[in-house]
Amino acid sequence: MMNVSIIGTGYVGLTTGAALAFLGHRVTCIDIDPKKVEQLKRGECPIYEPELENILKGCRDRLTFTTDYEPAISGSQVVFIAVGTPSQADGQPDLSYLKSAAQAVGRNLGPKFTVVVNKSTVPIGSGNWVESIVRDAMREAKKEASFSVVSNPEFLREGSALSDMLYPDRIVVGSEDPSATTVMQDLYLPLLKQSFDSPKNLPRPKGFVQSPFVATDLQSAELIKYAANAFLALKISFINEVAELAERVGANAGHIARGIGLDARIGERFLQAGIGWGGSCFAKDTSALISTAREYGLPMSITQAARDVNSRQRARVIEILLSELRILKGKKIGILGLAFKPFTDDLRDAPAFEISSRLKERGAKVVGYDPIANSRVRQEWADRGPIVADSVAEVFAESDAVVLVTEWPELVNSDWKALLPSMKNKLVVDGRSALDRPTLTGLGAKLIIMGYGA
Ligand code: UDX
């Protein structure tokens, strides 16, 4: 068992901390926000992520939350940096949190060898940069310590973060120091060998017996993260582009996804046509990849095309509503689902925001509802977003159209029979190909499924 510190208690830091504590390590989670730390100490989880609160509670004796770097860092064999790296206007990530975390690590390193793990998504080459910051801070603090920086990119999806962490398709560790790679291999051994008993509500996927360990150099690990996200984003954009053509020629995007996805070289996942991708990673990472490549004179045209297709998907919602309703001014449009995907309250790059803004610009009254993100929307979007309704019924009442933006099961399985009659005009746009056409049309709705047509 190892002593581990994790700096940053966002989605990645907290999930990593919870999972490592669950595997038996002693974990200290450090955050500069005292409110967050107090909340975590009380056993409350500041973010919504299925099962996270339960795991945190269950591992209370191996988990500490603090705002102090000392003594956590000096007593740890492994220190994770999992702070945010939000996009700046030029597409490059803001590294100021990363810099101050690295400085804090350098000032507080203990006498024993420490592995400093970069878990934040950072531009290629940042591993070396972090190393120099840790070293400078260490010297300024007049410390003598040995450490190595490794890159260990995160591939977890929000909404299934703990499952992705406990049953990873692979663990990537980039390092120039074999002894640091060995420490990481030891840390993750229970995951690599899948030797732990699964938590109650997070069963091991059938047939999942081990996880490959991919040891690389620092730069490759950093680029793997960007390339993985860009590839997933372009897979979605690819099916969306094909789906638009399918609509025109009378083909079915679902059949096409299955027909191409069963080719093992392509794979079935991430071929779900609809409104397109949102969230904290795809937009940020594709933009950072393009911006890094630009510095080397490379255009990254495929990644750029994936972004262009994705913004077109959002614009298409407005086009569909315009062509159906003719005039949007004064019309009430309901938005079902506001977070960027179900089972999260994360609003970063949520398509619902852009769609609402564009509709509002055209004079529509936009009313939205999300099963868990409502209060966040009120805070973060304020009057820039839709009017937030307290119930699904409020969204439907007297509306001229409703758009399913996020496929929450409770929204998909709404009581359509009761709700549709309360609409002024029974137009439903399904942006996630989640609704049952025979049911809705049987109830008199006009249903347009993006990628599948009317
Ligand atoms: C993503 C990556 O999957 C993860 O590996 C990385 O670490 C972070 O970014 P996340 O943003 O949590 O994870 O969500 P993900 O499940 O990948 O979905 C991203 C967006 O794509 C969502 O808006 C989702 O609705 C959309 N999507 C996904 C599609 O439109 N079609 C699909 O087939 C799959």
Tab-separated table of C-alpha atoms and ligand atoms in Angstrom:
chain	number	residue	atom	x	y	z
A	1	MET	CA	0.000	0.000	0.000
A	2	MET	CA	1.270	3.466	-0.794
A	3	ASN	CA	0.775	6.965	0.542
A	4	VAL	CA	-0.653	9.083	-2.239
A	5	SER	CA	-1.492	12.787	-2.479
A	6	ILE	CA	-3.808	14.229	-5.072
A	7	ILE	CA	-3.872	17.940	-5.833
A	8	GLY	CA	-7.232	19.103	-7.185
A	9	THR	CA	-10.609	17.636	-6.281
A	10	GLY	CA	-12.397	18.033	-9.622
A	11	TYR	CA	-13.852	15.088	-11.543
A	12	VAL	CA	-10.464	13.559	-12.267
A	13	GLY	CA	-8.786	14.180	-8.901
A	14	LEU	CA	-11.686	13.033	-6.793
A	15	THR	CA	-12.400	9.930	-8.859
A	16	THR	CA	-8.719	8.981	-8.850
A	17	GLY	CA	-8.536	9.538	-5.091
A	18	ALA	CA	-11.673	7.522	-4.412
A	19	ALA	CA	-10.550	4.634	-6.619
A	20	LEU	CA	-7.016	4.499	-5.177
A	21	ALA	CA	-8.383	4.560	-1.619
A	22	PHE	CA	-10.811	1.822	-2.601
A	23	LEU	CA	-7.854	-0.262	-3.796
A	24	GLY	CA	-6.272	0.125	-0.349
A	25	HIS	CA	-3.891	3.084	-0.707
A	26	ARG	CA	-3.820	5.883	1.866
A	27	VAL	CA	-4.893	9.006	-0.005
A	28	THR	CA	-4.814	12.699	0.847
A	29	CYS	CA	-6.828	14.976	-1.445
A	30	ILE	CA	-5.638	18.575	-1.456
A	31	ASP	CA	-7.638	21.507	-2.770
A	32	ILE	CA	-7.094	25.244	-2.439
A	33	ASP	CA	-10.850	25.808	-2.024
A	34	PRO	CA	-11.625	25.552	1.738
A	35	LYS	CA	-15.380	25.309	1.077
A	36	LYS	CA	-14.928	22.246	-1.099
A	37	VAL	CA	-12.617	20.637	1.451
A	38	GLU	CA	-15.089	21.262	4.277
A	39	GLN	CA	-17.859	19.752	2.191
A	40	LEU	CA	-15.766	16.659	1.456
A	41	LYS	CA	-14.835	16.313	5.119
A	42	ARG	CA	-18.560	16.252	5.941
A	43	GLY	CA	-18.918	13.340	3.504
A	44	GLU	CA	-20.653	15.396	0.820
A	45	CYS	CA	-19.537	15.216	-2.774
A	46	PRO	CA	-19.206	18.607	-4.551
A	47	ILE	CA	-19.908	17.065	-7.968
A	48	TYR	CA	-22.526	14.629	-9.139
A	49	GLU	CA	-20.970	11.372	-10.228
A	50	PRO	CA	-22.735	8.029	-9.752
A	51	GLU	CA	-21.388	6.006	-6.792
A	52	LEU	CA	-18.647	8.517	-5.977
A	53	GLU	CA	-20.177	9.597	-2.675
A	54	ASN	CA	-20.664	5.961	-1.622
A	55	ILE	CA	-17.072	5.033	-2.376
A	56	LEU	CA	-15.780	8.143	-0.588
A	57	LYS	CA	-17.870	7.216	2.462
A	58	GLY	CA	-16.805	3.581	2.381
A	59	CYS	CA	-13.102	4.518	2.292
A	60	ARG	CA	-13.279	7.242	4.935
A	61	ASP	CA	-10.521	5.671	7.045
A	62	ARG	CA	-8.046	5.831	4.146
A	63	LEU	CA	-9.015	9.260	2.805
A	64	THR	CA	-8.071	12.689	4.132
A	65	PHE	CA	-9.119	16.060	2.739
A	66	THR	CA	-7.063	19.165	3.367
A	67	THR	CA	-6.022	22.574	2.067
A	68	ASP	CA	-2.465	22.039	3.351
A	69	TYR	CA	0.275	20.648	1.150
A	70	GLU	CA	2.321	19.758	4.206
A	71	PRO	CA	2.599	17.058	5.575
A	72	ALA	CA	0.702	15.276	2.765
A	73	ILE	CA	3.277	15.826	0.003
A	74	SER	CA	6.368	15.071	2.061
A	75	GLY	CA	4.857	11.798	3.262
A	76	SER	CA	3.731	10.576	-0.183
A	77	GLN	CA	5.427	8.202	-2.592
A	78	VAL	CA	3.178	9.373	-5.383
A	79	VAL	CA	1.775	12.890	-5.860
A	80	PHE	CA	-0.888	13.405	-8.521
A	81	ILE	CA	-1.485	16.806	-10.050
A	82	ALA	CA	-5.091	16.841	-11.240
A	83	VAL	CA	-5.905	20.523	-11.468
A	84	GLY	CA	-7.978	22.176	-14.197
A	85	THR	CA	-6.408	23.423	-17.431
A	86	PRO	CA	-9.273	25.459	-18.948
A	87	SER	CA	-9.071	26.738	-22.528
A	88	GLN	CA	-7.972	30.291	-23.202
A	89	ALA	CA	-9.189	32.420	-26.090
A	90	ASP	CA	-6.356	31.197	-28.381
A	91	GLY	CA	-7.250	27.535	-27.777
A	92	GLN	CA	-4.245	26.865	-25.572
A	93	PRO	CA	-4.929	25.644	-22.036
A	94	ASP	CA	-4.405	27.933	-19.071
A	95	LEU	CA	-1.572	26.380	-17.064
A	96	SER	CA	-1.569	28.716	-14.084
A	97	TYR	CA	-3.152	26.176	-11.682
A	98	LEU	CA	-0.724	23.531	-12.859
A	99	LYS	CA	2.190	25.873	-12.259
A	100	SER	CA	1.185	26.734	-8.712
A	101	ALA	CA	0.515	23.071	-7.906
A	102	ALA	CA	3.973	22.107	-9.228
A	103	GLN	CA	5.566	24.883	-7.149
A	104	ALA	CA	3.764	23.635	-4.038
A	105	VAL	CA	5.010	20.115	-4.741
A	106	GLY	CA	8.602	21.347	-5.093
A	107	ARG	CA	8.457	23.303	-1.834
A	108	ASN	CA	7.081	20.342	0.118
A	109	LEU	CA	8.868	17.285	-1.255
A	110	GLY	CA	10.000	14.815	1.402
A	111	PRO	CA	13.399	13.120	1.705
A	112	LYS	CA	12.341	9.919	-0.081
A	113	PHE	CA	11.991	9.403	-3.842
A	114	THR	CA	8.646	10.835	-5.033
A	115	VAL	CA	6.845	10.254	-8.307
A	116	VAL	CA	5.026	13.391	-9.444
A	117	VAL	CA	2.192	12.403	-11.753
A	118	ASN	CA	0.754	14.776	-14.247
A	119	LYS	CA	-2.891	13.810	-14.621
A	120	SER	CA	-4.122	17.158	-15.940
A	121	THR	CA	-4.446	17.365	-19.713
A	122	VAL	CA	-1.486	19.470	-20.710
A	123	PRO	CA	0.181	20.597	-23.931
A	124	ILE	CA	2.829	18.275	-25.286
A	125	GLY	CA	6.118	18.958	-23.538
A	126	SER	CA	4.555	19.989	-20.233
A	127	GLY	CA	6.088	17.073	-18.348
A	128	ASN	CA	9.526	18.626	-18.743
A	129	TRP	CA	8.132	22.020	-17.854
A	130	VAL	CA	6.531	20.676	-14.656
A	131	GLU	CA	9.806	19.028	-13.759
A	132	SER	CA	11.690	22.332	-14.064
A	133	ILE	CA	9.083	24.154	-11.942
A	134	VAL	CA	9.210	21.490	-9.209
A	135	ARG	CA	13.027	21.627	-9.273
A	136	ASP	CA	13.193	25.430	-9.078
A	137	ALA	CA	10.684	25.545	-6.194
A	138	MET	CA	12.623	22.804	-4.413
A	139	ARG	CA	15.883	24.728	-4.721
A	140	GLU	CA	14.284	27.967	-3.582
A	141	ALA	CA	12.991	26.158	-0.504
A	142	LYS	CA	16.562	24.837	-0.024
A	143	LYS	CA	15.433	21.214	-0.185
A	144	GLU	CA	17.317	18.165	-1.337
A	145	ALA	CA	14.934	15.590	-2.762
A	146	SER	CA	14.761	13.134	-5.599
A	147	PHE	CA	11.691	12.967	-7.797
A	148	SER	CA	10.556	12.065	-11.294
A	149	VAL	CA	7.685	13.495	-13.297
A	150	VAL	CA	5.480	11.055	-15.190
A	151	SER	CA	2.473	11.621	-17.415
A	152	ASN	CA	-0.553	9.438	-16.702
A	153	PRO	CA	-3.414	10.666	-18.880
A	154	GLU	CA	-6.999	10.116	-17.841
A	155	PHE	CA	-9.606	8.572	-20.124
A	156	LEU	CA	-12.589	8.533	-17.800
A	157	ARG	CA	-16.016	9.608	-18.956
A	158	GLU	CA	-18.201	11.673	-16.694
A	159	GLY	CA	-21.228	9.734	-15.553
A	160	SER	CA	-19.249	6.490	-15.548
A	161	ALA	CA	-15.991	7.847	-14.148
A	162	LEU	CA	-15.520	5.252	-11.396
A	163	SER	CA	-16.226	2.332	-13.675
A	164	ASP	CA	-13.785	3.717	-16.238
A	165	MET	CA	-11.194	4.170	-13.505
A	166	LEU	CA	-11.631	0.676	-12.013
A	167	TYR	CA	-11.939	-1.173	-15.333
A	168	PRO	CA	-9.672	0.797	-17.681
A	169	ASP	CA	-9.132	-0.258	-21.322
A	170	ARG	CA	-5.475	0.614	-20.697
A	171	ILE	CA	-3.263	2.548	-18.307
A	172	VAL	CA	-0.781	4.831	-20.030
A	173	VAL	CA	2.320	6.024	-18.194
A	174	GLY	CA	4.891	8.221	-19.906
A	175	SER	CA	8.237	8.659	-18.212
A	176	GLU	CA	11.959	8.975	-18.835
A	177	ASP	CA	12.760	7.149	-15.589
A	178	PRO	CA	12.199	3.361	-15.366
A	179	SER	CA	12.059	3.442	-11.557
A	180	ALA	CA	9.154	5.906	-11.676
A	181	THR	CA	7.373	3.673	-14.201
A	182	THR	CA	7.802	0.739	-11.810
A	183	VAL	CA	6.279	2.732	-8.924
A	184	MET	CA	3.265	3.507	-11.128
A	185	GLN	CA	2.948	-0.127	-12.128
A	186	ASP	CA	2.948	-1.123	-8.442
A	187	LEU	CA	0.391	1.556	-7.599
A	188	TYR	CA	-1.966	0.312	-10.284
A	189	LEU	CA	-1.243	-3.399	-9.851
A	190	PRO	CA	-4.733	-4.258	-8.526
A	191	LEU	CA	-6.212	-2.579	-11.640
A	192	LEU	CA	-3.750	-4.170	-14.043
A	193	LYS	CA	-4.415	-7.622	-12.607
A	194	GLN	CA	-8.048	-6.890	-11.688
A	195	SER	CA	-7.308	-8.549	-8.359
A	196	PHE	CA	-9.786	-6.521	-6.250
A	197	ASP	CA	-13.371	-7.343	-5.328
A	198	SER	CA	-15.726	-5.074	-7.240
A	199	PRO	CA	-17.680	-2.435	-5.318
A	200	LYS	CA	-21.322	-3.371	-4.852
A	201	ASN	CA	-22.830	-1.156	-7.511
A	202	LEU	CA	-19.908	-1.135	-9.924
A	203	PRO	CA	-19.666	-4.675	-11.237
A	204	ARG	CA	-16.699	-5.771	-13.320
A	205	PRO	CA	-17.667	-5.972	-17.010
A	206	LYS	CA	-18.119	-9.552	-18.179
A	207	GLY	CA	-14.885	-11.082	-19.431
A	208	PHE	CA	-12.745	-8.195	-18.147
A	209	VAL	CA	-9.705	-9.937	-16.648
A	210	GLN	CA	-6.856	-7.464	-16.894
A	211	SER	CA	-5.847	-4.055	-18.123
A	212	PRO	CA	-2.826	-3.431	-20.373
A	213	PHE	CA	-0.067	-1.152	-19.083
A	214	VAL	CA	1.310	1.078	-21.835
A	215	ALA	CA	4.717	2.487	-20.896
A	216	THR	CA	5.909	5.307	-23.146
A	217	ASP	CA	8.103	8.367	-23.127
A	218	LEU	CA	6.622	11.576	-21.688
A	219	GLN	CA	5.681	13.241	-24.977
A	220	SER	CA	3.940	10.171	-26.353
A	221	ALA	CA	1.762	9.832	-23.253
A	222	GLU	CA	0.793	13.493	-23.513
A	223	LEU	CA	-0.036	13.142	-27.198
A	224	ILE	CA	-1.976	9.886	-26.610
A	225	LYS	CA	-4.500	11.819	-24.526
A	226	TYR	CA	-5.096	14.414	-27.249
A	227	ALA	CA	-5.118	11.868	-30.053
A	228	ALA	CA	-7.622	9.632	-28.214
A	229	ASN	CA	-10.053	12.484	-27.624
A	230	ALA	CA	-9.643	13.863	-31.147
A	231	PHE	CA	-10.282	10.409	-32.610
A	232	LEU	CA	-13.430	9.892	-30.516
A	233	ALA	CA	-14.667	13.362	-31.458
A	234	LEU	CA	-14.093	12.701	-35.133
A	235	LYS	CA	-15.832	9.326	-34.939
A	236	ILE	CA	-18.963	11.113	-33.707
A	237	SER	CA	-18.634	13.873	-36.291
A	238	PHE	CA	-18.098	11.289	-39.015
A	239	ILE	CA	-21.354	9.477	-38.239
A	240	ASN	CA	-23.148	12.815	-37.984
A	241	GLU	CA	-21.936	13.803	-41.431
A	242	VAL	CA	-22.953	10.424	-42.868
A	243	ALA	CA	-26.291	10.628	-41.015
A	244	GLU	CA	-27.150	13.932	-42.671
A	245	LEU	CA	-26.547	12.350	-46.053
A	246	ALA	CA	-28.532	9.300	-44.927
A	247	GLU	CA	-31.496	11.557	-44.126
A	248	ARG	CA	-31.362	13.035	-47.615
A	249	VAL	CA	-31.137	9.696	-49.455
A	250	GLY	CA	-33.628	7.949	-47.182
A	251	ALA	CA	-31.122	5.682	-45.421
A	252	ASN	CA	-31.045	4.916	-41.675
A	253	ALA	CA	-28.090	6.179	-39.604
A	254	GLY	CA	-28.576	3.480	-36.957
A	255	HIS	CA	-28.317	0.722	-39.527
A	256	ILE	CA	-25.250	2.361	-40.999
A	257	ALA	CA	-23.574	2.691	-37.574
A	258	ARG	CA	-24.171	-0.998	-36.902
A	259	GLY	CA	-23.214	-2.020	-40.408
A	260	ILE	CA	-19.871	-0.261	-40.265
A	261	GLY	CA	-19.313	-0.666	-36.519
A	262	LEU	CA	-19.355	-4.454	-36.622
A	263	ASP	CA	-16.158	-4.242	-38.627
A	264	ALA	CA	-13.714	-4.765	-35.744
A	265	ARG	CA	-11.372	-2.217	-37.327
A	266	ILE	CA	-14.050	0.455	-36.893
A	267	GLY	CA	-15.921	-0.593	-33.731
A	268	GLU	CA	-19.530	0.132	-32.797
A	269	ARG	CA	-19.029	2.633	-30.002
A	270	PHE	CA	-19.154	6.409	-30.468
A	271	LEU	CA	-21.186	6.130	-33.644
A	272	GLN	CA	-24.394	7.522	-32.175
A	273	ALA	CA	-25.670	10.273	-34.471
A	274	GLY	CA	-27.413	13.359	-33.096
A	275	ILE	CA	-26.689	16.818	-31.758
A	276	GLY	CA	-22.990	15.998	-31.462
A	277	TRP	CA	-20.468	16.157	-28.695
A	278	GLY	CA	-20.101	18.558	-25.820
A	279	GLY	CA	-18.388	18.433	-22.451
A	280	SER	CA	-15.132	19.480	-20.934
A	281	CYS	CA	-12.751	17.470	-23.084
A	282	PHE	CA	-13.521	17.167	-26.762
A	283	ALA	CA	-13.815	20.869	-27.604
A	284	LYS	CA	-10.894	21.845	-25.375
A	285	ASP	CA	-8.560	19.075	-26.473
A	286	THR	CA	-9.261	19.286	-30.206
A	287	SER	CA	-8.689	23.016	-30.019
A	288	ALA	CA	-5.428	22.563	-28.090
A	289	LEU	CA	-4.230	19.914	-30.555
A	290	ILE	CA	-4.859	22.220	-33.495
A	291	SER	CA	-3.194	25.105	-31.735
A	292	THR	CA	-0.102	23.052	-30.795
A	293	ALA	CA	0.192	21.683	-34.333
A	294	ARG	CA	-0.049	25.218	-35.709
A	295	GLU	CA	3.134	26.066	-33.813
A	296	TYR	CA	4.831	23.337	-35.863
A	297	GLY	CA	3.247	24.480	-39.118
A	298	LEU	CA	0.761	21.574	-39.315
A	299	PRO	CA	-2.902	22.178	-40.177
A	300	MET	CA	-4.566	19.114	-38.456
A	301	SER	CA	-7.332	19.380	-41.028
A	302	ILE	CA	-9.174	16.195	-39.959
A	303	THR	CA	-9.496	17.419	-36.380
A	304	GLN	CA	-10.632	20.822	-37.649
A	305	ALA	CA	-13.265	19.156	-39.833
A	306	ALA	CA	-14.571	17.213	-36.811
A	307	ARG	CA	-15.043	20.520	-34.983
A	308	ASP	CA	-16.775	22.133	-37.955
A	309	VAL	CA	-19.231	19.252	-38.317
A	310	ASN	CA	-19.950	19.391	-34.584
A	311	SER	CA	-20.846	23.079	-34.612
A	312	ARG	CA	-23.043	22.456	-37.639
A	313	GLN	CA	-25.054	19.899	-35.619
A	314	ARG	CA	-26.063	22.592	-33.144
A	315	ALA	CA	-26.942	24.999	-35.943
A	316	ARG	CA	-29.064	22.265	-37.545
A	317	VAL	CA	-31.410	22.228	-34.541
A	318	ILE	CA	-32.251	25.860	-35.274
A	319	GLU	CA	-32.594	25.093	-39.000
A	320	ILE	CA	-35.016	22.254	-38.256
A	321	LEU	CA	-37.127	24.424	-35.934
A	322	LEU	CA	-37.113	27.281	-38.451
A	323	SER	CA	-38.205	25.104	-41.293
A	324	GLU	CA	-41.002	23.549	-39.210
A	325	LEU	CA	-42.228	26.641	-37.358
A	326	ARG	CA	-41.270	29.268	-39.998
A	327	ILE	CA	-41.008	32.014	-37.374
A	328	LEU	CA	-39.292	31.613	-34.021
A	329	LYS	CA	-40.048	35.055	-32.613
A	330	GLY	CA	-42.547	34.712	-29.780
A	331	LYS	CA	-42.563	30.902	-29.959
A	332	LYS	CA	-41.989	28.813	-26.837
A	333	ILE	CA	-39.328	26.144	-27.297
A	334	GLY	CA	-38.744	23.552	-24.591
A	335	ILE	CA	-35.317	22.045	-23.976
A	336	LEU	CA	-35.201	18.650	-22.324
A	337	GLY	CA	-31.828	18.076	-20.675
A	338	LEU	CA	-29.292	20.849	-20.094
A	339	ALA	CA	-26.061	19.120	-19.021
A	340	PHE	CA	-23.838	17.882	-21.857
A	341	LYS	CA	-24.847	14.281	-21.257
A	342	PRO	CA	-26.948	12.234	-18.811
A	343	PHE	CA	-25.795	11.347	-15.282
A	344	THR	CA	-23.737	14.483	-14.844
A	345	ASP	CA	-24.450	18.088	-13.908
A	346	ASP	CA	-21.467	19.341	-15.887
A	347	LEU	CA	-22.410	22.236	-18.134
A	348	ARG	CA	-19.118	22.756	-19.924
A	349	ASP	CA	-19.701	23.138	-23.662
A	350	ALA	CA	-23.224	21.783	-23.214
A	351	PRO	CA	-25.072	21.985	-26.565
A	352	ALA	CA	-28.204	23.150	-24.680
A	353	PHE	CA	-26.537	26.493	-23.975
A	354	GLU	CA	-25.643	27.289	-27.573
A	355	ILE	CA	-29.009	26.097	-28.842
A	356	SER	CA	-30.881	28.198	-26.249
A	357	SER	CA	-28.795	31.287	-27.011
A	358	ARG	CA	-29.388	31.019	-30.741
A	359	LEU	CA	-33.118	30.553	-30.209
A	360	LYS	CA	-33.234	33.507	-27.828
A	361	GLU	CA	-31.375	35.655	-30.363
A	362	ARG	CA	-34.221	34.888	-32.749
A	363	GLY	CA	-36.802	36.031	-30.217
A	364	ALA	CA	-38.006	32.638	-28.970
A	365	LYS	CA	-38.920	31.997	-25.350
A	366	VAL	CA	-36.745	29.073	-24.253
A	367	VAL	CA	-37.651	26.973	-21.232
A	368	GLY	CA	-35.377	24.133	-20.142
A	369	TYR	CA	-35.270	21.403	-17.538
A	370	ASP	CA	-32.602	18.972	-16.353
A	371	PRO	CA	-33.054	16.289	-13.699
A	372	ILE	CA	-29.949	17.358	-11.773
A	373	ALA	CA	-28.285	20.348	-13.441
A	374	ASN	CA	-31.082	22.895	-12.873
A	375	SER	CA	-29.514	24.693	-9.931
A	376	ARG	CA	-26.133	24.824	-11.644
A	377	VAL	CA	-27.762	26.293	-14.743
A	378	ARG	CA	-29.417	29.001	-12.642
A	379	GLN	CA	-26.030	29.859	-11.146
A	380	GLU	CA	-23.679	29.460	-14.099
A	381	TRP	CA	-25.799	30.531	-17.054
A	382	ALA	CA	-28.028	32.969	-15.161
A	383	ASP	CA	-30.051	34.976	-17.684
A	384	ARG	CA	-27.819	33.904	-20.593
A	385	GLY	CA	-29.405	30.453	-20.663
A	386	PRO	CA	-32.973	29.181	-20.899
A	387	ILE	CA	-35.638	29.896	-18.286
A	388	VAL	CA	-35.225	26.973	-15.891
A	389	ALA	CA	-38.422	25.049	-15.222
A	390	ASP	CA	-39.063	23.089	-12.037
A	391	SER	CA	-40.779	20.270	-13.880
A	392	VAL	CA	-41.005	18.640	-17.273
A	393	ALA	CA	-44.680	19.666	-17.394
A	394	GLU	CA	-43.659	23.351	-17.343
A	395	VAL	CA	-41.407	22.772	-20.355
A	396	PHE	CA	-44.198	21.224	-22.406
A	397	ALA	CA	-47.046	23.551	-21.384
A	398	GLU	CA	-48.141	25.748	-24.316
A	399	SER	CA	-44.884	25.069	-26.170
A	400	ASP	CA	-44.500	25.171	-29.944
A	401	ALA	CA	-41.770	22.526	-29.929
A	402	VAL	CA	-39.608	20.569	-27.515
A	403	VAL	CA	-36.056	19.436	-28.214
A	404	LEU	CA	-34.518	16.447	-26.463
A	405	VAL	CA	-30.900	17.559	-25.992
A	406	THR	CA	-29.763	15.159	-23.248
A	407	GLU	CA	-31.015	11.588	-23.174
A	408	TRP	CA	-31.744	11.263	-19.453
A	409	PRO	CA	-33.836	8.098	-19.040
A	410	GLU	CA	-36.421	10.001	-17.012
A	411	LEU	CA	-36.815	12.504	-19.869
A	412	VAL	CA	-36.887	9.858	-22.577
A	413	ASN	CA	-39.523	7.977	-20.560
A	414	SER	CA	-41.596	11.089	-19.821
A	415	ASP	CA	-45.330	10.613	-19.631
A	416	TRP	CA	-45.757	11.628	-23.287
A	417	LYS	CA	-49.440	10.752	-23.237
A	418	ALA	CA	-50.096	13.340	-20.559
A	419	LEU	CA	-47.554	15.925	-21.726
A	420	LEU	CA	-48.084	16.129	-25.486
A	421	PRO	CA	-51.666	17.424	-25.243
A	422	SER	CA	-50.427	20.398	-23.199
A	423	MET	CA	-48.305	21.608	-26.144
A	424	LYS	CA	-49.577	24.248	-28.522
A	425	ASN	CA	-47.970	22.369	-31.389
A	426	LYS	CA	-46.869	18.762	-30.975
A	427	LEU	CA	-43.435	19.055	-32.574
A	428	VAL	CA	-40.657	17.022	-30.952
A	429	VAL	CA	-37.029	17.163	-32.118
A	430	ASP	CA	-34.949	14.285	-30.819
A	431	GLY	CA	-31.278	15.222	-30.797
A	432	ARG	CA	-30.149	11.891	-29.334
A	433	SER	CA	-32.125	9.300	-31.307
A	434	ALA	CA	-33.526	8.111	-28.001
A	435	LEU	CA	-37.289	8.437	-28.467
A	436	ASP	CA	-39.661	5.756	-29.680
A	437	ARG	CA	-41.133	6.860	-32.977
A	438	PRO	CA	-44.266	4.637	-33.002
A	439	THR	CA	-45.220	5.742	-29.453
A	440	LEU	CA	-44.853	9.446	-30.131
A	441	THR	CA	-46.404	9.498	-33.581
A	442	GLY	CA	-49.190	7.286	-32.242
A	443	LEU	CA	-49.924	10.069	-29.762
A	444	GLY	CA	-50.131	12.623	-32.566
A	445	ALA	CA	-46.654	14.164	-32.310
A	446	LYS	CA	-44.531	15.134	-35.267
A	447	LEU	CA	-41.168	13.613	-34.370
A	448	ILE	CA	-37.953	14.609	-36.103
A	449	ILE	CA	-34.981	12.512	-35.077
A	450	MET	CA	-31.669	14.126	-35.981
A	451	GLY	CA	-29.863	11.872	-38.413
A	452	TYR	CA	-33.052	9.956	-39.141
A	453	GLY	CA	-35.440	12.661	-40.292
A	454	ALA	CA	-39.213	12.854	-39.804
B	1	UDX	C1	-14.643	12.159	-22.945
B	1	UDX	C2	-13.856	10.883	-23.286
B	1	UDX	O1	-14.783	9.830	-23.598
B	1	UDX	C3	-12.966	10.487	-22.137
B	1	UDX	O2	-12.197	9.359	-22.507
B	1	UDX	C4	-12.054	11.661	-21.790
B	1	UDX	O3	-11.248	11.360	-20.692
B	1	UDX	C5	-12.876	12.908	-21.499
B	1	UDX	O4	-13.739	13.185	-22.603
B	1	UDX	P1	-16.793	12.773	-21.513
B	1	UDX	O5	-16.592	14.167	-21.999
B	1	UDX	O6	-17.083	12.563	-20.069
B	1	UDX	O7	-15.527	11.864	-21.857
B	1	UDX	O8	-18.042	12.179	-22.296
B	1	UDX	P2	-18.317	11.108	-23.443
B	1	UDX	O9	-19.119	10.001	-22.895
B	1	UDX	O10	-17.114	10.752	-24.191
B	1	UDX	O11	-19.299	11.944	-24.375
B	1	UDX	C6	-18.893	13.185	-24.961
B	1	UDX	C7	-20.017	13.775	-25.783
B	1	UDX	O12	-20.188	13.035	-26.990
B	1	UDX	C8	-21.371	13.772	-25.094
B	1	UDX	O13	-21.985	15.022	-25.332
B	1	UDX	C9	-22.124	12.663	-25.782
B	1	UDX	O14	-23.507	12.874	-25.781
B	1	UDX	C10	-21.557	12.722	-27.190
B	1	UDX	N1	-21.621	11.450	-27.931
B	1	UDX	C11	-20.963	10.359	-27.462
B	1	UDX	C12	-22.306	11.399	-29.140
B	1	UDX	O15	-22.880	12.376	-29.594
B	1	UDX	N2	-22.305	10.214	-29.830
B	1	UDX	C13	-21.673	9.093	-29.399
B	1	UDX	O16	-21.718	8.078	-30.102
B	1	UDX	C14	-20.981	9.165	-28.154
